[in-house]
Amino acid sequence: MKKFNTLYVIGRYVCIAVFILFLFSCSHKVDIAKRLSSTPIIFPDYKNVTIPCDIAPIHFRVEKEIGDVVSAKFSSDVGKNIVVDADGKDISISSKDWKNLVKDAKSLSVEIVVNRSGVDCAYKSFHILVSRDAIDPYIAYRLIEPGYENWYKMGIYQRDLTCYEQTPILENSKTGNNCMNCHNFCNRDAKQMMLHLRAGKLGGTYVMQGDGLAKKLSIDVDSIKSLVYPAWHPSGKLIAFSTNDTHQGFHSSDRNRIEVYDQKSDVVVYDLASNHIFTSPLLSSQRSFETYPCFSPDGKRLYFCTADSVEMPRRYKDVKYSVCSIAFDAAHHAFGTEVDTLFSAHTTGKSAVMPRISPDGKWLVVTVADYGCFPIWHHEADLCIINLQTKECQPLSAANSRDTESYHSWSSNGRWLVFGSRRVNGLYTMPYICHIDKNGKASKPFLLPQKSPDFYDKCLKSFNIPEFVKDKVELKDIEKK
């Protein structure tokens, strides 16, 4: 038995030695003979982006490279260096190494080495800024095929931004494979959430408040059949909605394939305790389409979008939305008598929708398109930011692209904006994140990091309505009655 154990130990060490020799024989000793004048083409494009210090490691692949990708050297401004061997054309860094690298760092430089015909060539380094502004740990979104009419499987999911873990909040396999949308959180609180289920026995609006059970609202006004585009009051006691008669049409020859439009729409506020809906003539006029409500962080103003009511769909290009606000008294369910206009469709000739206000109440971001209320299908749609003190409106130029920018939401500290963009292929909406500084200036956005650089090539779902959340959502069940 002793002899057997000795042979076993010797054999084990021999195997380890052979394995080490194998690794060394397969590794490539880098000897840079040429330095290139250009930076590499990579996907996702993380060149010159600003990332939070607590984001998951960024993995990418080198594209359009005729040689073999050898390695990537990550260097921080505080003197830390990590060399990562390439896996084919992919560059991936371990979570442990990444956390050590970005700790205390303000910037990173990345040098990619490739081998062309036996010659090691180093690309010009590209840079990544590391912000000490932390980001909320989760985002929630709906995953759905970018179709027009039909679906089978969809769900609302959450992603841990510190790693790559995605978990379902609710999948429609548990609700009769119906449509679900309009998820929203009160002050980004994972325990206060609402969502909407369409059609079937479970169709309706559901609210979860702390107990993990989403309860169906019993609307006391028969004429209101749908409550969409929700916005919580910061008190957690009220939710503003718009009531929309929404339709969809197809273009026979237009760059924008689909037109989603409203025949009518109004803004209302729902009291969760009393099951009461109330509004104002200034928010529910037959002369106007009112939609996309949003409360100010202090709850004292209600922002909304409004357009002149015209014959639809014949005059769909004439529908252009202004962004307005009205005073609001939550305690007495009362609205002001004057409407303040922040973005004028009549002056700009554009349509602004989806207003979202920064937590400090200084900035408002909208999606601006040539016309209409549903910019997700408009290739020209861009993000703009409005200074709520001066009412000055500027495009978020660094964040925008040549294709669609649409739904967006702020982080808890007001330093990060997550938004949907179709810049990669014009069809699938993907989640991008950009930094917003104290002057309202955006950084170049980065695509949400995934474990595999090929993730977005293989993912046949759009990321819809990305929302920051301060903790993991624990939705145990929905009320079934």
Tab-separated table of C-alpha atoms in Angstrom, residues 241-244 264-268 282-293 304-309:
chain	number	residue	atom	x	y	z
A	241	PHE	CA	-50.693	57.064	-15.679
A	242	SER	CA	-51.782	57.970	-19.141
A	243	THR	CA	-54.876	56.372	-20.620
A	244	ASN	CA	-54.190	55.757	-24.278
A	264	LYS	CA	-56.758	59.817	-27.797
A	265	SER	CA	-54.896	59.986	-24.485
A	266	ASP	CA	-55.190	61.669	-21.091
A	267	VAL	CA	-53.172	61.793	-17.871
A	268	VAL	CA	-54.661	60.640	-14.561
A	282	LEU	CA	-55.577	70.591	-18.141
A	283	LEU	CA	-54.517	66.927	-18.258
A	284	SER	CA	-57.544	65.435	-19.992
A	285	SER	CA	-58.644	67.794	-22.722
A	286	GLN	CA	-60.352	66.614	-25.898
A	287	ARG	CA	-58.369	69.276	-27.739
A	288	SER	CA	-55.066	67.619	-26.860
A	289	PHE	CA	-53.293	64.299	-26.521
A	290	GLU	CA	-51.705	64.131	-23.038
A	291	THR	CA	-49.300	61.319	-22.191
A	292	TYR	CA	-46.045	60.245	-20.459
A	293	PRO	CA	-46.517	61.671	-16.931
A	304	PHE	CA	-46.280	65.431	-19.016
A	305	CYS	CA	-46.276	65.569	-22.808
A	306	THR	CA	-49.042	67.165	-24.842
A	307	ALA	CA	-49.864	67.551	-28.533
A	308	ASP	CA	-52.737	69.098	-30.452
A	309	SER	CA	-55.488	66.608	-31.159
